[in-house]
Coordinates of C-alpha atoms in Angstrom, one line a residue:
M435 CA 25.7 72.2 143.3
K436 CA 27.3 68.9 144.5
T437 CA 28.5 68.3 141.0
R438 CA 30.3 71.6 140.9
Y439 CA 32.0 70.9 144.2
K440 CA 33.2 67.6 142.9
L441 CA 34.8 69.3 139.9
L442 CA 36.5 72.0 142.1
L443 CA 38.0 69.7 144.6
P444 CA 40.4 68.0 142.2
L445 CA 41.5 71.4 140.9
L446 CA 42.2 72.7 144.3
L447 CA 44.2 69.6 145.2
L448 CA 46.2 69.9 142.0
S449 CA 46.8 73.6 142.7
A450 CA 48.1 72.7 146.2
T451 CA 50.3 70.0 144.9
A452 CA 51.7 72.2 142.2
C453 CA 52.6 75.0 144.6
K454 CA 54.3 72.5 146.9
K455 CA 56.5 71.0 144.2
E456 CA 57.1 74.4 142.5
F457 CA 57.2 72.6 139.1
L458 CA 57.4 76.0 137.3
D459 CA 60.7 77.0 139.0
E460 CA 63.7 76.6 136.8
Q461 CA 66.4 74.2 137.9
P462 CA 69.5 75.0 135.8
L463 CA 71.6 71.9 135.1
D464 CA 74.6 74.1 134.2
F465 CA 75.6 77.7 133.9
L466 CA 78.7 79.8 133.1
S467 CA 79.8 82.6 135.4
T468 CA 83.0 84.3 136.6
T469 CA 83.2 81.8 139.4
N470 CA 83.2 78.6 137.2
S471 CA 84.6 79.7 133.8
Y472 CA 88.3 79.2 134.7
N473 CA 88.4 75.6 136.1
T474 CA 89.1 73.0 133.4
L475 CA 91.9 72.8 130.9
A476 CA 89.3 73.4 128.2
N477 CA 88.3 76.7 129.9
F478 CA 91.9 77.9 129.9
Q479 CA 92.4 76.8 126.3
A480 CA 89.4 78.9 125.3
A481 CA 90.7 81.9 127.3
T482 CA 94.1 81.5 125.6
N483 CA 92.5 81.3 122.1
N484 CA 91.0 84.7 122.9
L485 CA 94.5 86.1 123.5
Y486 CA 95.4 85.0 120.0
S487 CA 92.3 86.6 118.7
L488 CA 93.1 89.9 120.5
V489 CA 96.5 90.0 119.0
R490 CA 95.1 89.4 115.5
I491 CA 92.7 92.3 116.0
E492 CA 95.3 94.7 117.4
F493 CA 97.8 94.1 114.6
Y494 CA 95.8 93.1 111.6
T495 CA 92.0 93.3 111.6
R496 CA 90.6 95.9 114.1
N497 CA 89.5 98.2 111.2
E498 CA 90.9 99.6 108.0
T499 CA 93.3 102.0 109.7
A500 CA 94.5 101.1 113.2
P501 CA 96.7 98.1 112.3
M502 CA 98.5 100.3 109.8
D503 CA 99.5 102.8 112.5
Y504 CA 102.6 100.5 113.0
L505 CA 103.8 101.5 109.5
Y506 CA 102.5 105.0 108.6
G507 CA 104.4 107.9 109.9
T508 CA 107.7 106.0 109.9
D509 CA 110.7 105.8 107.5
I510 CA 109.2 103.1 105.2
V511 CA 105.9 104.4 103.7
F512 CA 104.0 107.6 103.5
D513 CA 100.4 108.7 102.9
G514 CA 99.3 108.5 99.3
S515 CA 95.9 110.0 100.1
P516 CA 96.4 112.7 102.8
S517 CA 94.5 111.8 106.0
V518 CA 94.9 112.3 109.7
D519 CA 94.5 108.5 109.9
R520 CA 97.8 108.1 108.1
F521 CA 99.8 110.8 110.0
T522 CA 99.6 113.5 107.3
N523 CA 99.2 115.9 110.2
Y524 CA 101.4 114.3 112.8
A525 CA 100.3 116.6 115.7
A526 CA 96.6 116.0 115.0
T527 CA 97.0 112.3 114.6
L528 CA 98.8 112.1 118.0
D529 CA 96.6 114.5 119.9
P530 CA 96.0 112.9 123.3
S531 CA 92.2 113.1 122.8
A532 CA 92.4 111.6 119.3
T533 CA 91.5 108.0 118.4
L534 CA 94.9 106.5 117.8
A535 CA 96.5 106.6 121.2
N536 CA 93.4 105.4 123.0
T537 CA 92.8 102.6 120.5
H538 CA 96.1 100.9 121.0
W539 CA 96.2 101.6 124.7
Q540 CA 92.9 99.9 125.3
G541 CA 93.6 97.0 122.9
L542 CA 96.9 96.2 124.5
Y543 CA 95.7 96.5 128.0
K544 CA 92.8 94.1 127.1
I545 CA 95.5 91.5 126.4
V546 CA 97.1 92.3 129.7
A547 CA 93.8 91.9 131.6
E548 CA 92.9 88.6 129.9
A549 CA 96.4 87.2 130.6
N550 CA 96.3 88.4 134.2
T551 CA 93.0 86.6 134.7
I552 CA 94.4 83.3 133.4
I553 CA 97.5 83.6 135.6
S554 CA 95.5 84.5 138.7
R555 CA 92.9 81.8 138.3
L556 CA 95.2 79.0 137.3
P557 CA 96.5 77.9 140.8
T558 CA 93.0 77.2 142.2
S559 CA 91.8 75.4 139.1
A560 CA 91.4 71.7 138.4
V561 CA 94.2 71.8 135.7
G562 CA 97.0 69.4 136.4
D563 CA 100.5 70.6 137.2
A564 CA 102.1 69.8 133.7
D565 CA 99.3 71.5 131.9
Q566 CA 99.4 74.4 134.3
K567 CA 102.9 75.1 133.3
V568 CA 102.1 75.3 129.6
V569 CA 99.0 77.5 130.2
E570 CA 101.0 79.8 132.5
G571 CA 103.7 80.0 129.9
R572 CA 101.3 81.1 127.2
A573 CA 99.6 83.7 129.4
R574 CA 103.0 85.1 130.5
F575 CA 104.1 85.3 126.9
F576 CA 101.1 87.3 125.9
R577 CA 101.4 89.6 128.9
A578 CA 105.0 90.3 128.1
F579 CA 104.1 90.8 124.4
A580 CA 101.5 93.4 125.3
Y581 CA 103.6 95.2 127.9
R582 CA 106.6 95.3 125.5
T583 CA 104.4 96.9 122.9
L584 CA 102.9 99.4 125.4
T585 CA 106.2 100.5 126.8
Y586 CA 107.9 100.9 123.4
M587 CA 105.1 103.2 122.3
Y588 CA 104.1 105.0 125.6
G589 CA 107.2 104.8 127.7
D590 CA 106.4 104.5 131.4
V591 CA 103.0 102.7 131.8
P592 CA 100.9 101.3 134.6
L593 CA 102.2 97.8 135.5
V594 CA 99.4 95.5 136.6
T595 CA 100.2 91.8 137.2
A596 CA 97.1 90.5 138.9
E597 CA 93.4 90.2 137.9
V598 CA 91.4 93.4 138.4
T599 CA 88.0 92.6 139.9
S600 CA 86.8 96.1 140.7
A601 CA 87.1 99.6 139.4
A602 CA 90.3 101.5 140.3
Y603 CA 91.1 105.1 139.8
N604 CA 94.7 105.3 141.2
Y605 CA 97.0 103.8 138.7
T606 CA 100.6 105.1 138.5
R607 CA 103.1 104.9 135.7
A608 CA 105.8 102.3 136.3
P609 CA 109.3 103.2 135.0
Q610 CA 110.1 101.6 131.7
A611 CA 112.9 99.7 133.3
D612 CA 110.4 98.0 135.6
V613 CA 108.2 97.1 132.7
Y614 CA 111.1 95.5 130.9
K615 CA 112.1 93.6 134.0
Q616 CA 108.6 92.2 134.3
A617 CA 108.5 91.2 130.7
I618 CA 111.9 89.6 130.9
A619 CA 110.7 87.6 133.9
D620 CA 107.5 86.5 132.2
L621 CA 109.4 85.5 129.0
T622 CA 112.0 83.6 130.9
I623 CA 109.2 81.4 132.5
A624 CA 107.4 81.2 129.1
A625 CA 110.6 80.0 127.4
A626 CA 111.1 77.3 130.1
N627 CA 107.5 76.1 130.0
L628 CA 106.4 76.2 126.4
P629 CA 106.8 73.3 124.0
G630 CA 109.3 73.4 121.1
P631 CA 108.5 74.4 117.6
T632 CA 107.7 70.9 116.4
A633 CA 105.3 70.2 119.3
V634 CA 102.8 73.0 118.6
R635 CA 100.2 73.5 116.0
D636 CA 100.4 76.1 113.3
G637 CA 99.9 79.5 114.8
E638 CA 100.6 78.4 118.4
I639 CA 103.5 80.1 120.3
S640 CA 106.5 77.9 121.2
N641 CA 109.6 78.3 123.3
A642 CA 111.3 79.7 120.2
A643 CA 108.7 82.5 120.1
A644 CA 109.4 83.3 123.7
Q645 CA 113.1 83.3 123.3
H646 CA 112.9 85.5 120.2
L647 CA 110.8 88.1 122.1
L648 CA 113.0 87.7 125.1
A649 CA 116.0 88.6 123.0
E650 CA 114.3 91.7 121.7
V651 CA 113.1 92.9 125.1
A652 CA 116.5 92.2 126.7
L653 CA 118.0 94.3 123.9
A654 CA 115.6 97.2 124.7
A655 CA 116.5 96.9 128.4
G656 CA 120.2 97.1 127.7
Q657 CA 120.8 93.5 128.7
Y658 CA 122.9 92.8 125.6
Q659 CA 124.5 89.5 126.5
Q660 CA 121.1 88.2 127.6
A661 CA 119.8 89.2 124.2
V662 CA 122.6 87.3 122.5
T663 CA 121.9 84.2 124.6
A664 CA 118.2 84.2 123.9
A665 CA 118.6 84.8 120.2
T666 CA 121.2 82.0 120.1
A667 CA 118.7 79.6 121.7
V668 CA 116.4 80.2 118.7
I669 CA 119.1 80.2 116.0
G670 CA 120.7 77.1 117.5
D671 CA 117.4 75.1 117.6
P672 CA 117.9 72.3 115.0
N673 CA 114.2 72.8 114.0
M674 CA 114.7 76.4 113.1
K675 CA 116.4 77.0 109.7
L676 CA 116.3 79.7 107.0
M677 CA 114.5 78.4 103.9
R678 CA 117.0 78.1 101.0
A679 CA 115.2 76.0 98.4
R680 CA 111.9 76.7 96.7
F681 CA 108.9 75.1 98.5
G682 CA 105.2 75.0 99.0
S683 CA 102.3 76.1 96.9
T684 CA 104.4 78.1 94.5
A685 CA 107.5 76.0 94.2
G686 CA 107.3 75.7 90.4
V687 CA 106.0 79.3 89.7
M688 CA 108.2 81.4 87.5
P689 CA 109.4 84.0 87.9
G690 CA 110.0 83.2 91.6
D691 CA 112.5 82.2 94.2
V692 CA 112.5 81.1 97.8
Y693 CA 111.9 84.6 99.1
Y694 CA 108.8 84.8 96.9
D695 CA 107.6 81.5 98.2
L696 CA 107.8 82.6 101.8
F697 CA 104.9 84.9 101.4
R698 CA 102.6 82.9 99.2
R699 CA 99.3 81.5 100.4
N700 CA 99.5 78.4 102.7
N701 CA 103.4 78.6 102.8
Q702 CA 104.0 80.4 106.1
N703 CA 103.6 77.4 108.5
R704 CA 105.7 74.5 109.5
S705 CA 103.1 72.1 108.1
A706 CA 104.0 73.5 104.7
G707 CA 107.7 72.8 105.3
N708 CA 108.5 76.3 106.4
T709 CA 111.2 76.2 109.1
E710 CA 111.8 79.9 109.5
G711 CA 108.3 81.0 110.7
I712 CA 108.6 81.4 114.5
W713 CA 105.1 82.8 115.2
V714 CA 102.6 82.9 112.3
V715 CA 99.2 84.7 112.9
Q716 CA 96.5 82.5 111.3
F717 CA 93.8 83.6 108.8
E718 CA 91.3 81.3 107.1
T719 CA 88.9 82.6 104.4
D720 CA 85.2 81.9 104.8
L721 CA 85.8 79.7 107.9
P722 CA 84.1 80.6 111.2
G723 CA 86.7 82.1 113.4
G724 CA 89.1 82.5 110.5
S725 CA 88.4 86.2 110.2
A726 CA 88.8 86.7 106.5
T727 CA 85.9 86.4 104.1
S728 CA 85.5 86.5 100.3
T729 CA 82.6 88.9 100.5
G730 CA 84.6 91.9 101.7
F731 CA 88.2 92.9 102.6
L732 CA 87.5 93.6 106.3
G733 CA 88.6 90.8 108.5
S734 CA 91.8 90.2 106.4
A735 CA 95.2 91.8 106.8
L736 CA 94.8 94.8 104.5
Y737 CA 98.3 95.1 103.1
E738 CA 97.0 94.6 99.5
R739 CA 94.5 97.4 99.8
H740 CA 97.0 99.8 101.5
F741 CA 100.2 99.0 99.7
G742 CA 99.3 97.4 96.4
V743 CA 99.7 99.8 93.5
G744 CA 96.4 101.5 92.4
L745 CA 96.6 100.8 88.6
G746 CA 92.9 101.5 88.3
S747 CA 93.7 105.2 88.2
F748 CA 96.7 104.9 85.8
V749 CA 96.2 107.1 82.7
T750 CA 98.8 107.8 80.0
G751 CA 98.2 109.3 76.6
G752 CA 94.6 109.8 77.5
V753 CA 93.9 106.1 77.9
S754 CA 93.8 103.5 80.8
P755 CA 96.1 100.6 79.6
F756 CA 95.7 98.5 82.7
R757 CA 92.7 96.2 83.4
W758 CA 92.1 96.6 87.2
P759 CA 91.9 94.9 89.5
T760 CA 93.9 91.9 88.4
G761 CA 95.1 89.3 91.0
D762 CA 98.7 88.9 89.8
L763 CA 101.8 91.0 90.1
H764 CA 99.7 94.0 89.1
G765 CA 98.8 94.4 92.7
G766 CA 95.4 92.9 93.2
R767 CA 92.9 95.4 94.2
G768 CA 95.4 97.7 95.8
V769 CA 94.6 101.4 96.0
A770 CA 98.0 102.5 97.2
L771 CA 96.9 104.4 100.3
G772 CA 100.5 103.9 101.4
L773 CA 103.5 104.6 99.1
S774 CA 107.0 103.4 99.6
T775 CA 109.5 106.1 100.4
K776 CA 112.3 106.6 97.9
Y777 CA 114.7 105.4 100.7
F778 CA 112.8 102.1 100.8
S779 CA 112.2 101.6 97.1
N780 CA 115.6 102.7 95.9
T781 CA 118.3 104.0 98.3
I782 CA 118.8 100.9 100.4
W783 CA 119.2 98.7 97.3
A784 CA 121.9 100.7 95.6
S785 CA 124.8 98.3 96.2
D786 CA 122.9 95.2 95.0
F787 CA 120.0 96.5 93.0
T788 CA 120.1 93.8 90.4
T789 CA 121.4 90.9 92.4
D790 CA 119.6 91.0 95.8
M791 CA 116.8 88.4 95.6
R792 CA 114.6 90.5 97.7
N793 CA 114.7 93.3 95.1
A794 CA 113.9 91.1 92.1
N795 CA 110.9 92.4 90.2
H796 CA 108.6 89.6 91.4
N797 CA 109.4 90.6 95.0
F798 CA 109.6 94.4 94.7
V799 CA 107.6 95.1 91.7
R800 CA 108.6 98.0 89.5
V801 CA 108.0 96.7 85.9
F802 CA 104.4 96.2 84.8
T803 CA 102.8 94.8 81.7
Y804 CA 99.9 96.7 80.1
N805 CA 97.1 94.2 80.2
N806 CA 94.0 96.0 78.9
P807 CA 93.0 94.5 75.5
A808 CA 90.9 97.6 74.9
T809 CA 94.1 99.6 74.4
P810 CA 95.9 97.7 71.6
A811 CA 98.6 100.4 71.1
Y812 CA 99.8 99.6 74.7
Y813 CA 98.7 95.9 75.2
G814 CA 101.6 93.6 76.1
K815 CA 104.2 96.3 76.4
T816 CA 106.0 97.0 79.7
V817 CA 106.4 100.2 81.8
S818 CA 108.7 100.8 84.7
T819 CA 108.5 103.0 87.8
E820 CA 112.2 103.8 87.1
S821 CA 111.4 105.3 83.7
P822 CA 107.7 106.3 83.7
P823 CA 105.8 108.0 80.9
A824 CA 106.2 111.8 81.0
D825 CA 102.6 112.3 82.0
V826 CA 102.7 109.8 84.9
V827 CA 103.9 110.8 88.4
V828 CA 106.1 108.4 90.4
P829 CA 105.5 107.6 93.2
S830 CA 101.8 108.1 93.2
R831 CA 98.7 106.0 93.9
P832 CA 98.3 105.1 90.2
F833 CA 101.9 104.1 89.8
S834 CA 104.5 103.1 92.4
A835 CA 106.8 100.3 93.3
Y836 CA 105.5 97.9 95.9
Q837 CA 106.4 94.6 97.6
S838 CA 104.5 91.6 96.2
K839 CA 104.3 90.1 99.7
V840 CA 101.3 92.4 100.3
T841 CA 99.2 90.4 97.9
T842 CA 98.7 86.8 96.8
P843 CA 99.4 86.7 93.0
G844 CA 97.3 84.0 91.3
Q845 CA 96.1 82.8 94.7
H846 CA 93.1 85.0 95.7
P847 CA 90.1 83.0 97.0
A848 CA 88.1 81.6 94.0
A849 CA 85.0 83.5 95.0
L850 CA 86.8 86.8 94.4
Y851 CA 87.4 86.2 90.7
I852 CA 85.2 87.6 88.0
D853 CA 87.3 85.8 85.4
P854 CA 89.7 83.1 86.8
A855 CA 91.4 82.8 83.4
T856 CA 92.6 86.4 83.4
L857 CA 92.6 86.7 87.2
Y858 CA 90.2 89.6 87.0
L859 CA 88.9 90.4 90.5
K860 CA 85.7 91.6 92.1
S861 CA 85.6 94.9 93.9
S862 CA 85.3 93.1 97.2
A863 CA 89.0 92.1 97.0
G864 CA 91.6 94.1 98.8
G865 CA 92.7 91.8 101.7
T866 CA 95.9 89.8 101.9
Y867 CA 94.6 86.3 101.9
A868 CA 97.5 84.6 103.6
D869 CA 98.8 83.9 107.1
Q870 CA 101.0 86.6 108.5
Y871 CA 104.4 86.4 110.2
M872 CA 104.7 88.0 113.6
F873 CA 108.2 86.7 114.1
R874 CA 110.4 85.2 111.4
L875 CA 113.9 83.7 111.9
P876 CA 115.9 86.3 109.8
E877 CA 114.7 88.9 112.4
T878 CA 116.3 86.8 115.2
Y879 CA 119.6 87.1 113.4
L880 CA 119.1 90.9 113.0
I881 CA 118.3 91.2 116.7
R882 CA 121.4 89.3 117.6
A883 CA 123.5 91.4 115.2
E884 CA 122.2 94.5 117.0
A885 CA 123.1 93.0 120.4
Y886 CA 126.6 92.2 119.1
L887 CA 126.9 95.8 117.9
K888 CA 126.0 97.1 121.4
L889 CA 128.7 94.7 122.7
N890 CA 131.2 96.2 120.3
N891 CA 131.6 92.8 118.6
L892 CA 131.4 94.1 115.0
T893 CA 132.7 90.9 113.5
A894 CA 129.9 88.8 115.0
A895 CA 127.4 91.4 114.1
A896 CA 128.5 91.4 110.5
A897 CA 128.5 87.6 110.4
D898 CA 124.8 87.6 111.4
L899 CA 123.9 90.2 108.9
N900 CA 125.8 88.3 106.2
F901 CA 124.0 85.1 107.0
V902 CA 120.7 86.8 106.2
R903 CA 122.2 88.6 103.2
A904 CA 123.8 85.4 101.7
R905 CA 120.4 83.8 101.4
A906 CA 119.3 86.8 99.3
N907 CA 122.5 86.7 97.1
A908 CA 123.4 90.2 98.5
S909 CA 127.1 91.2 98.9
P910 CA 128.6 90.8 102.4
V911 CA 129.0 93.8 104.7
A912 CA 132.4 94.5 106.3
P913 CA 132.5 94.7 110.1
G914 CA 133.6 98.3 109.9
S915 CA 130.5 99.3 108.0
V916 CA 128.1 97.9 110.6
N917 CA 126.1 100.5 112.6
I918 CA 122.6 100.9 113.8
D919 CA 121.5 102.6 110.5
Y920 CA 122.9 99.7 108.5
I921 CA 121.0 97.2 110.7
L922 CA 117.8 99.3 110.3
D923 CA 118.3 99.3 106.5
E924 CA 118.8 95.5 106.5
R925 CA 115.6 95.1 108.5
M926 CA 113.9 97.1 105.7
R927 CA 115.4 94.9 103.0
E928 CA 114.5 91.6 104.7
L929 CA 111.2 92.5 106.5
G930 CA 109.8 95.5 104.6
V931 CA 106.1 96.2 105.4
E932 CA 105.9 92.8 107.2
E933 CA 107.7 94.5 110.1
K934 CA 105.9 96.6 112.8
R935 CA 108.3 99.4 112.0
R936 CA 107.0 101.9 114.5
L937 CA 107.8 99.5 117.4
T938 CA 111.4 99.0 116.2
L939 CA 112.0 102.7 115.8
M940 CA 110.3 103.6 119.1
R941 CA 112.2 100.8 120.9
L942 CA 115.4 102.5 119.8
G943 CA 114.2 106.1 120.3
L944 CA 115.0 106.7 116.7
L945 CA 111.6 107.4 115.1
Y946 CA 112.2 111.1 114.7
D947 CA 115.8 110.6 113.5
R948 CA 114.9 108.0 110.8
V949 CA 111.8 109.9 109.6
K950 CA 113.9 113.1 109.2
K951 CA 116.5 111.2 107.3
C952 CA 114.4 108.9 105.1
N953 CA 110.9 110.3 104.8
P954 CA 110.5 114.0 103.8
Y955 CA 106.7 113.6 103.6
Y956 CA 106.4 113.8 107.3
A957 CA 108.2 117.2 107.6
D958 CA 106.2 118.1 110.7
I959 CA 107.5 115.3 112.9
Q960 CA 109.0 116.4 116.2
P961 CA 111.2 114.6 118.8
R962 CA 108.3 114.3 121.2
F963 CA 106.6 111.9 118.7
N964 CA 109.2 109.2 119.7
L965 CA 106.5 108.3 122.2
L966 CA 102.7 108.3 121.8
P967 CA 100.7 110.5 124.2
I968 CA 98.9 108.9 127.2
P969 CA 95.2 109.1 126.2
S970 CA 93.4 112.0 127.8
S971 CA 90.5 109.7 128.7
E972 CA 92.9 107.6 130.9
I973 CA 94.3 110.6 132.6
E974 CA 90.8 112.0 133.3
R975 CA 89.3 108.8 134.7
N976 CA 92.3 108.1 137.0
R977 CA 90.9 110.7 139.4
E978 CA 92.5 109.6 142.6
V979 CA 96.1 109.9 141.4
K980 CA 97.6 112.1 138.8
L981 CA 98.7 110.1 135.7
P982 CA 101.4 112.3 134.1
Q983 CA 101.3 113.0 130.4
N984 CA 104.4 112.4 128.2
P985 CA 106.6 115.4 127.6
G986 CA 105.5 117.8 124.9
Y987 CA 101.8 116.8 124.8

């Protein structure tokens, strides 16, 4: 008995000691919460990196369809495979309860919310004054970028400029003029605070990006002289120049020219010697955070898949004379979901069809070489979309003209090739494995030309247009021929599918007019489609205040 008591006593003492010290209680040495995650410069850099990611998702990688909403249903391409996702039924695509309107509304307001949090938390953080200015400039840029996009597409929208910390059901739509005013104020601060183009890393926004966007928003707001001033700040920056000589990873590739080089892999950034990329969205294949992979096309910009010609379905004389997919000017693994309008592929080039660099066959591909050795009667011969075989329809998914900028001829990631010698590709190809221009210097000239047009200075407008056209060996335009349609045509020629065309046409209120003029495929378009509908879900959840719908929906 005594022995048992002797054994129990130490155990009881140990138990008492353990309870007193609470040695099983966790003592966290560090933790992350909403109260301490916006304090250091590193915290804010991480938050800003997320803004870049959100932009890449919205405009390039959300899924196979949503980023292409900025092109389908406009004057530049039409649906090669009828689908509501590509505006084949315009009214169904833009039903207020359908996916499209809600997807972009939520994606863009997510950017606003993240930017507002950064701006609201910054003054009470441990970040020094100089760094605060840069961080604030970045956040204000992204907020303005998102609001500019929202108001172009939806018109009057709720204007929120502070962090939202609790649920609200009483949002009201601010007049578009107020949204423009806020964006201009944000961009003015961003332009003053952000470093210059040579002081930022590839993909980072600079003061030139802020001035470029400021010029565009000022133009939309009717502040034409301010637009000229902002655009001139970019054009006059000694570090910003149009590329005129061949450069980069394809400098020696023939056929080719400087316009071809601009869109080749690794050539978009200043580190490659490119002085006309203002803001370049970054992609890295098979790198964590780089988005793109060589095991599938999702995560890349999907221009190759959508707009590369679908030669895999080409049949003439009962045979298939193309080996598909091939990673050269045959379009990669394009399936031609989107086809160029005749207006884009032919009409706008009429005056300079054979001399405009941008319309050379290696830039706007119309002539193809039969490359299937199994069809010896065709192998090595050429065929053109301008004079197709009698049994082949043009334009169609199997055979259509397309811009080579949508793909990376001879530069697909190595893991995508079945046979590198012939550039024969795996079925997992389909992405565009290159960084993407959000803003490029020729567009700044075209924005300033539009502002000069609004100021009735046609001579200055023509000079800016001709500066861009001269690089392409295109004939000059006379001042008397400059109007908004000519400028929109020149944007097509210079920017093509690189442009977020829907935003340009909605900014001008000309989506309906241009589609009726240039794209007969969308015969059901109506004037109300100059704006997207406010998503039904947003109207329903805003139960304390009525959120009006756009007219006609």
